Short mmCIF file of C-alpha atoms and ligand atoms in Angstrom, two decimals:
data_model
loop_
_atom_site.label_atom_id
_atom_site.label_comp_id
_atom_site.label_asym_id
_atom_site.label_seq_id
_atom_site.Cartn_x
_atom_site.Cartn_y
_atom_site.Cartn_z
CA MET A 9 -4.10 -7.85 29.16
CA LYS A 10 -7.78 -6.99 29.11
CA HIS A 11 -8.51 -3.30 28.59
CA GLU A 12 -11.56 -1.41 29.76
CA LEU A 13 -13.74 -0.85 26.73
CA VAL A 14 -16.12 1.78 25.39
CA LEU A 15 -18.34 0.88 22.45
CA VAL A 16 -19.27 3.29 19.69
CA LEU A 17 -22.59 2.23 18.19
CA ASP A 18 -22.53 3.24 14.55
CA PHE A 19 -25.67 4.79 13.02
CA GLY A 20 -23.94 5.72 9.78
CA GLY A 21 -22.60 9.17 10.61
CA GLN A 22 -19.57 10.52 8.83
CA TYR A 23 -17.49 11.10 11.97
CA ASN A 24 -17.81 7.67 13.55
CA GLN A 25 -14.17 6.71 13.25
CA LEU A 26 -13.22 10.09 14.60
CA ILE A 27 -15.30 9.48 17.73
CA ALA A 28 -13.49 6.20 18.33
CA ARG A 29 -10.11 7.86 17.80
CA ARG A 30 -10.98 10.60 20.25
CA VAL A 31 -11.93 8.05 22.89
CA ARG A 32 -8.63 6.25 22.41
CA GLU A 33 -6.76 9.55 22.53
CA CYS A 34 -8.32 9.98 25.96
CA GLY A 35 -6.63 6.73 27.03
CA VAL A 36 -9.64 4.42 26.78
CA TYR A 37 -9.83 1.52 24.34
CA CYS A 38 -12.78 1.72 22.02
CA GLU A 39 -14.41 -0.30 19.26
CA VAL A 40 -17.01 0.63 16.65
CA LYS A 41 -19.97 -1.74 16.28
CA PRO A 42 -22.89 -1.55 13.83
CA TYR A 43 -26.16 -0.49 15.45
CA THR A 44 -27.59 -3.86 14.41
CA THR A 45 -25.30 -5.75 16.81
CA PRO A 46 -27.55 -7.76 19.19
CA LEU A 47 -27.70 -6.39 22.72
CA SER A 48 -26.52 -9.75 24.13
CA GLU A 49 -23.36 -9.42 22.06
CA LEU A 50 -22.75 -5.87 23.27
CA LYS A 51 -23.28 -6.97 26.87
CA ALA A 52 -20.86 -9.87 26.45
CA MET A 53 -18.13 -7.38 25.58
CA ASN A 54 -18.56 -5.85 29.01
CA PRO A 55 -18.09 -2.18 28.11
CA ILE A 56 -17.97 0.64 30.66
CA GLY A 57 -19.92 3.03 28.43
CA ILE A 58 -21.58 3.41 25.03
CA ILE A 59 -21.61 6.25 22.53
CA PHE A 60 -24.36 6.51 19.92
CA THR A 61 -23.03 8.20 16.79
CA GLY A 62 -24.68 10.65 14.46
CA GLY A 63 -26.31 9.48 11.26
CA PRO A 64 -28.08 10.78 8.17
CA ASN A 65 -31.59 9.64 9.14
CA SER A 66 -34.53 11.11 11.04
CA VAL A 67 -35.51 9.05 14.07
CA TYR A 68 -39.27 9.49 13.60
CA LEU A 69 -39.28 7.61 10.27
CA ASN A 70 -40.19 3.91 10.44
CA THR A 71 -37.22 2.97 8.33
CA SER A 72 -34.64 4.68 10.55
CA PRO A 73 -32.07 2.77 12.60
CA GLN A 74 -33.31 2.04 16.12
CA VAL A 75 -31.88 0.32 19.18
CA ASP A 76 -33.13 -2.43 21.42
CA PRO A 77 -34.99 -0.40 24.10
CA GLU A 78 -33.49 -2.67 26.76
CA ILE A 79 -30.19 -0.93 26.23
CA PHE A 80 -31.63 1.83 28.42
CA THR A 81 -32.30 -0.49 31.37
CA TRP A 82 -28.86 -2.13 31.23
CA GLY A 83 -27.50 0.46 33.65
CA ILE A 84 -24.63 1.63 31.48
CA PRO A 85 -23.72 5.29 30.76
CA ILE A 86 -24.68 6.42 27.26
CA LEU A 87 -23.60 9.49 25.31
CA GLY A 88 -25.73 10.25 22.25
CA ILE A 89 -24.29 12.50 19.57
CA CYS A 90 -26.58 14.25 17.06
CA TYR A 91 -28.75 11.42 15.65
CA GLY A 92 -27.67 9.40 18.69
CA CYS A 93 -29.01 12.14 20.97
CA GLN A 94 -32.31 12.32 19.09
CA LEU A 95 -32.59 8.54 19.11
CA MET A 96 -32.17 8.50 22.88
CA ALA A 97 -34.82 11.21 23.26
CA HIS A 98 -37.19 9.46 20.85
CA SER A 99 -36.73 6.05 22.48
CA LEU A 100 -37.29 7.36 26.00
CA GLY A 101 -40.56 9.16 25.31
CA GLY A 102 -39.41 12.53 24.00
CA LEU A 103 -40.58 14.08 20.73
CA VAL A 104 -38.30 14.68 17.76
CA THR A 105 -39.67 16.63 14.79
CA PRO A 106 -38.29 18.25 11.66
CA ALA A 107 -36.93 21.67 12.60
CA GLN A 108 -38.87 24.57 11.14
CA GLU A 109 -36.92 26.88 8.88
CA ASP A 110 -35.24 29.68 10.85
CA THR A 111 -35.80 28.03 14.19
CA ALA A 112 -33.80 25.10 15.40
CA ARG A 113 -32.17 23.80 12.24
CA GLU A 114 -28.49 24.45 12.71
CA TYR A 115 -25.42 23.86 10.62
CA GLY A 116 -21.84 24.87 11.31
CA LYS A 117 -20.18 26.82 14.07
CA THR A 118 -22.66 27.88 16.74
CA THR A 119 -22.14 29.67 20.02
CA THR A 120 -23.33 27.32 22.72
CA TYR A 121 -23.92 27.83 26.46
CA TYR A 122 -23.25 24.98 28.88
CA ASP A 123 -24.37 24.14 32.40
CA THR A 124 -21.02 23.44 34.04
CA SER A 125 -22.64 21.72 37.00
CA CYS A 126 -23.34 18.84 34.61
CA LYS A 127 -20.57 16.19 34.64
CA LEU A 128 -20.18 16.47 30.87
CA PHE A 129 -19.05 20.09 31.16
CA ALA A 130 -17.31 19.97 34.53
CA GLY A 131 -14.28 22.26 34.64
CA LEU A 132 -14.98 23.74 31.19
CA PRO A 133 -15.95 27.27 30.15
CA ALA A 134 -19.69 27.99 30.22
CA GLU A 135 -19.65 29.24 26.64
CA GLY A 136 -17.98 28.05 23.47
CA ILE A 137 -18.33 27.32 19.77
CA SER A 138 -19.85 23.96 18.87
CA TRP A 139 -20.18 22.32 15.46
CA MET A 140 -23.83 21.68 14.63
CA SER A 141 -25.19 19.68 11.76
CA HIS A 142 -28.81 18.74 12.33
CA GLY A 143 -32.12 19.34 10.60
CA ASP A 144 -34.25 17.75 13.34
CA TYR A 145 -35.27 19.20 16.63
CA MET A 146 -36.16 17.76 20.03
CA ALA A 147 -39.54 19.39 20.59
CA LYS A 148 -39.87 17.58 23.93
CA VAL A 149 -37.13 15.89 25.90
CA PRO A 150 -37.92 12.73 27.87
CA GLN A 151 -38.88 12.73 31.49
CA GLY A 152 -35.93 12.87 33.86
CA PHE A 153 -33.75 14.85 31.46
CA ALA A 154 -32.45 18.33 32.21
CA LEU A 155 -31.49 20.89 29.58
CA VAL A 156 -27.75 21.38 30.10
CA GLY A 157 -26.74 23.23 26.94
CA HIS A 158 -28.46 25.74 24.66
CA THR A 159 -27.86 28.04 21.71
CA GLU A 160 -29.71 31.18 20.57
CA MET A 161 -31.94 28.98 18.40
CA CYS A 162 -32.17 25.78 20.35
CA PRO A 163 -33.01 25.39 24.06
CA ASN A 164 -31.76 21.79 24.18
CA ALA A 165 -28.39 21.60 22.47
CA ALA A 166 -27.37 19.26 25.30
CA ILE A 167 -29.53 17.15 27.62
CA ALA A 168 -28.70 14.89 30.54
CA ASP A 169 -30.26 12.48 32.98
CA GLU A 170 -27.32 12.17 35.33
CA SER A 171 -29.08 9.69 37.63
CA ARG A 172 -29.05 7.17 34.77
CA GLY A 173 -25.78 8.33 33.22
CA PHE A 174 -27.49 9.44 29.97
CA TYR A 175 -26.12 12.40 28.04
CA GLY A 176 -27.08 13.76 24.66
CA VAL A 177 -25.57 16.52 22.53
CA GLN A 178 -26.98 17.85 19.26
CA TYR A 179 -23.55 19.03 18.13
CA HIS A 180 -20.41 17.06 17.30
CA PRO A 181 -17.89 17.13 20.17
CA GLU A 182 -15.49 14.91 18.19
CA VAL A 183 -14.65 17.49 15.50
CA ASN A 184 -11.96 20.11 15.96
CA HIS A 185 -14.43 22.95 15.36
CA THR A 186 -16.13 22.21 18.67
CA GLU A 187 -14.19 24.01 21.38
CA HIS A 188 -13.39 21.69 24.31
CA GLY A 189 -15.18 18.86 22.49
CA VAL A 190 -12.50 16.31 23.38
CA ALA A 191 -12.64 17.49 27.01
CA MET A 192 -16.39 16.76 26.97
CA ILE A 193 -15.73 13.25 25.68
CA ARG A 194 -13.05 12.89 28.36
CA ASN A 195 -15.55 14.00 31.00
CA PHE A 196 -18.03 11.41 29.77
CA LEU A 197 -15.37 8.71 29.99
CA TYR A 198 -13.84 9.64 33.32
CA GLU A 199 -16.74 11.30 35.19
CA ALA A 200 -19.72 9.32 33.90
CA CYS A 201 -18.14 5.96 32.99
CA HIS A 202 -15.45 6.15 35.70
CA ALA A 203 -12.74 5.05 33.28
CA LYS A 204 -9.25 4.53 34.64
CA GLY A 205 -7.59 5.10 31.26
CA ASP A 206 -5.54 1.94 30.70
CA TRP A 207 -5.01 2.30 26.93
CA THR A 208 -1.36 3.09 26.27
CA MET A 209 0.67 2.02 23.27
CA GLY A 210 3.43 0.58 25.45
CA ASP A 211 0.97 -1.82 27.11
CA TYR A 212 -0.71 -2.58 23.83
CA CYS A 213 2.63 -3.42 22.23
CA LYS A 214 3.44 -5.95 24.96
CA SER A 215 0.03 -7.60 24.85
CA ALA A 216 0.00 -7.67 21.02
CA ILE A 217 3.38 -9.42 20.98
CA ALA A 218 2.14 -11.97 23.51
CA ALA A 219 -1.04 -12.54 21.48
CA VAL A 220 0.94 -13.10 18.26
CA ARG A 221 3.24 -15.57 20.02
CA GLU A 222 0.29 -17.50 21.34
CA LYS A 223 -1.47 -17.65 17.98
CA VAL A 224 1.62 -18.51 15.93
CA GLY A 225 3.15 -21.07 18.32
CA ASP A 226 6.04 -22.62 16.42
CA GLY A 227 4.38 -21.95 13.03
CA LYS A 228 5.82 -20.09 10.05
CA VAL A 229 4.62 -16.62 9.03
CA LEU A 230 4.90 -14.95 5.63
CA LEU A 231 4.46 -11.23 5.04
CA ALA A 232 4.57 -9.12 1.88
CA LEU A 233 6.47 -6.03 2.93
CA SER A 234 5.85 -2.95 0.79
CA GLY A 235 7.85 -0.45 2.82
CA GLY A 236 4.69 1.51 3.65
CA VAL A 237 3.84 2.29 7.26
CA ASP A 238 1.29 -0.47 7.80
CA SER A 239 3.20 -3.44 6.43
CA SER A 240 6.42 -2.19 8.05
CA VAL A 241 4.87 -1.93 11.51
CA ALA A 242 3.15 -5.31 11.09
CA ALA A 243 6.53 -6.77 10.11
CA ALA A 244 8.26 -5.19 13.11
CA LEU A 245 5.65 -6.53 15.50
CA LEU A 246 5.92 -10.02 14.05
CA ALA A 247 9.72 -9.80 14.03
CA GLU A 248 9.70 -8.92 17.71
CA ALA A 249 7.20 -11.67 18.48
CA VAL A 250 8.42 -14.65 16.47
CA GLY A 251 11.84 -13.69 14.99
CA LYS A 252 13.19 -16.36 12.66
CA GLN A 253 9.73 -17.90 12.13
CA LEU A 254 8.92 -14.79 10.06
CA THR A 255 9.79 -14.37 6.40
CA CYS A 256 9.31 -10.92 4.88
CA VAL A 257 9.24 -10.71 1.11
CA PHE A 258 10.05 -7.24 -0.10
CA VAL A 259 9.49 -6.89 -3.85
CA ASP A 260 11.39 -3.95 -5.29
CA HIS A 261 9.61 -3.21 -8.55
CA GLY A 262 12.12 -0.53 -9.51
CA LEU A 263 9.55 2.23 -9.11
CA MET A 264 10.35 3.10 -5.50
CA ARG A 265 11.67 6.47 -4.38
CA LEU A 266 15.41 7.15 -4.14
CA ASN A 267 17.14 4.87 -1.59
CA GLU A 268 13.79 3.51 -0.42
CA GLY A 269 14.68 -0.15 -0.84
CA ASP A 270 17.92 0.24 1.13
CA GLU A 271 16.13 2.19 3.86
CA VAL A 272 13.53 -0.51 4.31
CA GLU A 273 16.17 -3.23 4.40
CA ALA A 274 18.27 -1.26 6.90
CA ALA A 275 15.28 -0.73 9.19
CA PHE A 276 14.81 -4.49 9.54
CA SER A 277 18.48 -5.41 9.90
CA LYS A 278 18.22 -5.27 13.69
CA TRP A 279 15.88 -8.27 13.79
CA ASP A 280 16.94 -11.82 13.13
CA ILE A 281 14.26 -12.68 10.56
CA ASN A 282 14.26 -14.09 7.05
CA PHE A 283 14.30 -10.98 4.91
CA VAL A 284 13.97 -11.63 1.20
CA ARG A 285 14.55 -8.63 -1.04
CA VAL A 286 13.63 -9.31 -4.63
CA ASP A 287 15.15 -7.00 -7.20
CA ALA A 288 12.49 -7.23 -9.88
CA GLU A 289 13.10 -3.92 -11.67
CA THR A 290 13.98 -5.45 -15.02
CA ARG A 291 10.95 -7.70 -15.26
CA PHE A 292 8.54 -4.95 -14.17
CA LEU A 293 9.97 -2.45 -16.66
CA LEU A 294 9.83 -5.05 -19.39
CA LYS A 295 6.14 -5.70 -18.70
CA LEU A 296 5.40 -1.97 -18.59
CA ALA A 297 7.34 -1.05 -21.72
CA GLY A 298 5.34 1.09 -24.14
CA GLU A 299 2.25 1.19 -21.92
CA SER A 300 0.85 4.62 -21.16
CA ASP A 301 -2.69 4.00 -19.89
CA PRO A 302 -2.80 4.59 -16.11
CA GLU A 303 -5.23 1.78 -15.29
CA THR A 304 -3.35 -0.71 -17.45
CA LYS A 305 -0.10 0.25 -15.71
CA ARG A 306 -1.75 -0.38 -12.35
CA LYS A 307 -3.06 -3.74 -13.53
CA ILE A 308 0.29 -4.85 -14.93
CA ILE A 309 2.06 -3.97 -11.68
CA GLY A 310 -0.56 -5.68 -9.52
CA GLU A 311 -0.41 -8.87 -11.55
CA GLU A 312 3.36 -8.94 -11.80
CA PHE A 313 3.60 -8.37 -8.06
CA ILE A 314 1.47 -11.43 -7.39
CA ARG A 315 3.56 -13.49 -9.79
CA VAL A 316 6.83 -12.50 -8.09
CA PHE A 317 5.38 -13.06 -4.66
CA GLU A 318 4.06 -16.44 -5.71
CA GLU A 319 7.48 -17.51 -7.01
CA GLU A 320 9.16 -16.43 -3.81
CA SER A 321 6.61 -18.09 -1.57
CA LYS A 322 7.02 -21.35 -3.50
CA LYS A 323 10.72 -21.23 -2.63
CA ILE A 324 9.81 -20.83 1.02
CA GLY A 325 7.34 -23.71 0.96
CA ALA A 326 4.20 -24.10 3.02
CA VAL A 327 3.60 -21.49 5.67
CA ASP A 328 1.11 -21.51 8.50
CA PHE A 329 0.15 -17.85 8.49
CA LEU A 330 -0.06 -15.14 5.90
CA ALA A 331 0.32 -11.78 7.66
CA GLN A 332 -1.28 -8.56 6.43
CA GLY A 333 -1.08 -4.95 7.53
CA THR A 334 -4.86 -4.37 7.57
CA ILE A 335 -5.76 -1.49 9.90
CA TYR A 336 -8.96 -0.59 11.74
CA PRO A 337 -10.41 1.91 9.24
CA ASP A 338 -10.31 -0.93 6.69
CA VAL A 339 -12.25 -3.12 9.08
CA ILE A 340 -14.97 -0.78 10.27
CA GLU A 341 -17.81 -0.81 7.85
CA SER A 342 -18.06 2.26 5.73
CA GLY A 343 -21.50 3.71 5.22
CA ALA A 344 -24.73 3.00 6.98
CA GLY A 345 -23.62 0.76 9.78
CA ASP A 346 -25.10 -2.46 8.46
CA ALA A 347 -23.11 -5.56 9.24
CA GLU A 348 -23.18 -6.76 5.62
CA THR A 349 -21.34 -3.70 4.36
CA ILE A 350 -18.14 -4.49 6.26
CA LYS A 351 -15.27 -4.44 3.78
CA SER A 352 -12.90 -7.33 3.76
CA HIS A 353 -9.74 -5.49 2.92
CA HIS A 354 -6.59 -7.12 1.68
CA ASN A 355 -3.56 -4.94 1.23
CA VAL A 356 -2.38 -7.01 -1.65
CA GLY A 357 -5.41 -8.18 -3.56
CA GLY A 358 -5.63 -11.83 -4.46
CA LEU A 359 -2.66 -13.08 -2.49
CA PRO A 360 -4.46 -15.67 -0.39
CA ASP A 361 -5.33 -17.64 -3.54
CA PHE A 362 -1.69 -18.11 -4.39
CA VAL A 363 -0.10 -18.98 -1.11
CA ASP A 364 -0.50 -22.21 0.76
CA PHE A 365 -1.34 -21.14 4.29
CA LYS A 366 -3.70 -22.09 7.09
CA ASP A 367 -4.76 -18.75 8.50
CA ILE A 368 -4.44 -15.02 8.08
CA ILE A 369 -2.85 -12.92 10.78
CA GLU A 370 -3.60 -9.20 10.96
CA PRO A 371 -1.80 -7.75 13.96
CA LEU A 372 -2.89 -4.12 13.34
CA ARG A 373 -6.54 -4.92 12.80
CA MET A 374 -7.74 -2.87 15.73
CA LEU A 375 -5.50 0.19 15.29
CA PHE A 376 -5.99 3.57 13.70
CA LYS A 377 -3.24 5.00 11.49
CA ASP A 378 -1.82 7.32 14.14
CA GLU A 379 -1.76 4.39 16.59
CA VAL A 380 0.05 2.26 14.01
CA ARG A 381 2.73 4.96 13.80
CA GLN A 382 2.96 5.09 17.60
CA LEU A 383 3.31 1.31 17.74
CA GLY A 384 6.06 1.50 15.12
CA ARG A 385 7.98 3.95 17.33
CA GLU A 386 7.41 1.69 20.32
CA LEU A 387 8.96 -1.17 18.33
CA GLY A 388 11.99 0.94 17.45
CA LEU A 389 11.34 1.50 13.75
CA PRO A 390 13.13 4.61 12.45
CA GLU A 391 11.12 7.82 12.21
CA TYR A 392 11.54 8.05 8.41
CA LEU A 393 9.58 4.82 8.07
CA VAL A 394 7.02 5.50 10.77
CA SER A 395 6.05 9.00 9.68
CA ARG A 396 6.29 8.23 5.99
CA GLN A 397 3.69 9.89 3.77
CA PRO A 398 1.40 7.62 1.75
CA PHE A 399 3.00 6.16 -1.34
CA PRO A 400 0.87 4.34 -3.91
CA GLY A 401 1.45 0.65 -4.55
CA PRO A 402 2.28 1.21 -8.25
CA GLY A 403 4.88 3.74 -7.12
CA LEU A 404 6.45 6.12 -9.61
CA ALA A 405 4.67 4.30 -12.45
CA ILE A 406 1.63 6.53 -11.95
CA ARG A 407 3.78 9.64 -11.56
CA ILE A 408 5.45 9.22 -14.93
CA ILE A 409 2.82 10.37 -17.37
CA GLY A 410 2.79 8.24 -20.47
CA ASP A 411 5.13 5.32 -21.05
CA ILE A 412 7.77 4.34 -18.54
CA THR A 413 11.49 3.88 -19.09
CA LYS A 414 14.31 3.37 -16.61
CA GLU A 415 15.74 6.72 -17.64
CA LYS A 416 12.49 8.52 -16.85
CA ALA A 417 12.19 6.67 -13.53
CA ASP A 418 15.76 7.72 -12.58
CA THR A 419 15.05 11.33 -13.58
CA LEU A 420 11.86 11.48 -11.53
CA ARG A 421 13.48 9.71 -8.57
CA LEU A 422 16.20 12.34 -8.32
CA ALA A 423 13.85 15.30 -8.79
CA ASP A 424 11.42 13.89 -6.24
CA PHE A 425 14.27 13.38 -3.77
CA ILE A 426 15.38 17.00 -4.09
CA PHE A 427 11.80 18.22 -3.65
CA ARG A 428 11.36 16.17 -0.49
CA GLU A 429 14.76 17.12 0.86
CA GLU A 430 14.12 20.86 0.46
CA ILE A 431 10.63 20.58 1.93
CA ALA A 432 12.09 18.86 5.00
CA LYS A 433 14.91 21.42 5.27
CA ALA A 434 12.38 24.25 5.22
CA GLY A 435 10.34 22.47 7.93
CA GLU A 436 7.33 22.40 5.60
CA ASP A 437 6.89 18.63 5.81
CA LYS A 438 4.91 18.96 9.05
CA ASN A 439 2.29 21.04 7.24
CA LEU A 440 1.83 18.67 4.30
CA ASN A 441 0.02 15.37 4.06
CA GLN A 442 1.43 14.30 0.71
CA TYR A 443 3.98 15.84 -1.62
CA PHE A 444 5.79 14.50 -4.61
CA ALA A 445 7.04 15.23 -8.11
CA VAL A 446 5.40 14.16 -11.35
CA LEU A 447 7.25 13.74 -14.63
CA THR A 448 4.87 15.15 -17.20
CA ASN A 449 4.95 13.98 -20.76
CA THR A 450 5.43 17.53 -21.98
CA ARG A 451 8.71 18.88 -23.31
CA SER A 452 9.43 22.52 -23.89
CA VAL A 453 12.18 24.77 -25.10
CA GLY A 454 14.65 26.22 -22.66
CA VAL A 455 18.04 27.82 -22.66
CA MET A 456 20.95 26.63 -20.59
CA GLY A 457 24.36 28.25 -20.89
CA ASP A 458 24.50 29.18 -24.54
CA GLY A 459 22.51 26.23 -25.71
CA ARG A 460 18.91 25.52 -26.53
CA THR A 461 17.30 22.67 -24.62
CA TYR A 462 14.16 20.68 -25.33
CA ASP A 463 13.52 18.88 -22.07
CA TYR A 464 10.76 17.64 -19.78
CA THR A 465 8.48 19.72 -17.56
CA LEU A 466 8.35 18.51 -13.97
CA ALA A 467 5.25 19.16 -11.87
CA LEU A 468 5.37 19.53 -8.10
CA ARG A 469 2.31 18.44 -6.15
CA ALA A 470 1.75 19.10 -2.44
CA VAL A 471 -1.56 18.79 -0.62
CA THR A 472 -3.13 19.17 2.76
CA THR A 473 -5.95 16.78 3.56
CA ALA A 474 -7.59 15.03 6.48
CA ASP A 475 -8.79 11.93 4.70
CA PHE A 476 -7.35 11.96 1.13
CA MET A 477 -10.92 12.01 -0.21
CA THR A 478 -10.76 15.78 -0.61
CA ALA A 479 -7.59 17.85 -0.57
CA ASP A 480 -6.37 21.39 -0.93
CA TRP A 481 -3.16 22.40 -2.69
CA ALA A 482 -0.56 23.50 -0.18
CA ARG A 483 0.55 27.10 0.08
CA ILE A 484 4.29 26.42 0.08
CA PRO A 485 6.22 29.70 0.45
CA TYR A 486 7.52 31.08 -2.87
CA ASP A 487 11.12 31.17 -1.69
CA VAL A 488 11.00 27.45 -0.85
CA LEU A 489 9.50 26.69 -4.28
CA ASP A 490 12.18 28.85 -5.85
CA LYS A 491 14.97 26.95 -4.15
CA ILE A 492 13.48 23.62 -5.21
CA SER A 493 13.09 24.79 -8.80
CA VAL A 494 16.67 26.08 -9.06
CA ARG A 495 18.10 22.91 -7.57
CA ILE A 496 16.11 20.54 -9.76
CA VAL A 497 16.86 22.22 -13.09
CA ASN A 498 20.53 22.43 -12.14
CA GLU A 499 20.95 18.95 -10.74
CA VAL A 500 18.60 16.77 -12.77
CA PRO A 501 19.48 16.25 -16.42
CA GLY A 502 16.50 16.22 -18.76
CA ILE A 503 14.36 18.73 -16.86
CA ASN A 504 14.29 22.39 -17.83
CA ARG A 505 10.96 23.63 -16.46
CA ILE A 506 9.12 23.28 -13.15
CA VAL A 507 5.42 23.93 -12.55
CA TYR A 508 3.45 23.86 -9.30
CA ASP A 509 0.03 22.20 -9.27
CA ILE A 510 -2.57 24.59 -7.78
CA THR A 511 -5.66 22.41 -8.14
CA SER A 512 -7.67 21.06 -5.24
CA LYS A 513 -9.39 17.66 -5.12
CA PRO A 514 -12.05 17.72 -6.45
CA PRO A 515 -11.97 18.55 -9.32
CA ALA A 516 -8.45 17.11 -9.68
CA THR A 517 -7.14 14.03 -7.86
CA ILE A 518 -4.03 13.97 -5.70
CA GLU A 519 -2.05 11.79 -8.10
CA TRP A 520 -1.87 12.77 -11.74
CA GLU A 521 -2.80 9.31 -12.97
P1 XMP B 26 -6.11 10.24 -5.64
O1 XMP B 26 -5.10 10.40 -6.73
O2 XMP B 26 -7.18 9.25 -5.96
O3 XMP B 26 -5.30 9.63 -4.40
O4 XMP B 26 -6.66 11.55 -5.17
C1 XMP B 26 -5.80 9.46 -3.10
C2 XMP B 26 -4.76 8.70 -2.31
O5 XMP B 26 -4.63 7.37 -2.82
C3 XMP B 26 -3.31 7.13 -3.26
N1 XMP B 26 -3.37 6.34 -4.49
C4 XMP B 26 -3.05 5.03 -4.57
N2 XMP B 26 -2.62 4.16 -3.63
N3 XMP B 26 -2.54 2.46 -5.27
C5 XMP B 26 -2.35 2.87 -3.99
O6 XMP B 26 -1.92 2.07 -3.15
C6 XMP B 26 -2.97 3.26 -6.26
O7 XMP B 26 -3.13 2.84 -7.42
C7 XMP B 26 -3.25 4.62 -5.88
N4 XMP B 26 -3.70 5.69 -6.58
C8 XMP B 26 -3.76 6.74 -5.70
C9 XMP B 26 -2.69 8.50 -3.48
O8 XMP B 26 -1.28 8.47 -3.36
C10 XMP B 26 -3.36 9.31 -2.39
O9 XMP B 26 -2.72 9.12 -1.14
#
């Protein structure tokens, strides 16, 4: 099924993916393209509207990203955001200059007044907070444009030429700080672009299954299943599409969380696929024995994983497709919107060299993380898999500080399970983006019953974050922490002290190693 499409033209702003997500949240399919994409290519995609993103540059510099001026005679609605707004003004004969100190340079939350007779603000309050982040100023707007939004400092916070379907906003409607920002994007889509809103996960699921069937034919597909959200949803989609033609290899390196391996296996038992679970705990622990450097641990696990996968795939023989759970944020270029900077992301580095296959299949390539979760639900995967918090590939290996033994892994597994169980019981899991226990390498004196103990200190880590690049430590209520602490020291042998990590990222990282 062909969906109506809106294109986000990327000028290197930090919120570009967020813009695309917002558009999809409004029920319209959307793709991000670098600003360098030739106009003929954009036209061939037949979009119903285009959004120019923000970006770090100033439009009046020669070196700044520009667009083919013919984009403005194409007859397609355009919404310019921040740099995108200034670019539109600059390209159409307006004047953009550096803002003078104290005048129109604006950063942060700003009270903004809107002209609600403009389609962009139809049905919305005439006043609200918007999120500004611009050092340039539109000294003169192009002919044909009306001023449809202003702040105390800036007479042209929003401009529009409704006859041509051109809209520009200096602020960022895509961020949560802008009140009614998503409603403005929705207005652009439905009022200016006349979208019907045909992007639903149910439809997408059906068309994705059909597309996989067509591509795979009667070929064989191999997938490395980690138990994380992306590879699990990719596996479920392929299972639904091609059943027995799919082989999933699930390598259990012995550093998973409690019951994780069984949960993953159980989730896939409803499909008739070839599910290979490799219990490789012994060989991983043997390779890791005595090693305490975090990066070396990661390297050992990565290499051993490839070796195990290679052995298993040799048993299976030649396959036609190697499937991967690559998702859209991995595909969109990071940074300045130049085509060359697109990352080629492989969930399991190096695999394609080892497996004899004809083509790669990436069924989640166009989906954002929250859409992947939605698709997983659509496919009937259990909620514990679909809403699972991120878990690093090396697993508990990087949460056991120092060298790793099976005993330490078992200790940490149980403590981590209790932590997660109590967090869920208290309903705190909804407020946290990642939370786990760390077995520190420190032992200290304690007293239990009448005896002296000399046992390990366990650290609890819980963070809130939007993107995992920065994070804040979570304010878990003291009584919840107390309950967790009492349970762990009582139920987990070898631990006599619990500490809570109250460091943000930066300067710390989320993981301890
Ligand atoms: P840091 O510790 O860098 O973590 O603040 C940011 C996010 O990345 C995850 N992480 C990893 N994921 N392999 C992975 O697959 C790794 O080696 C690894 N190290 C950190 C971490 O769990 C957090 O979500």
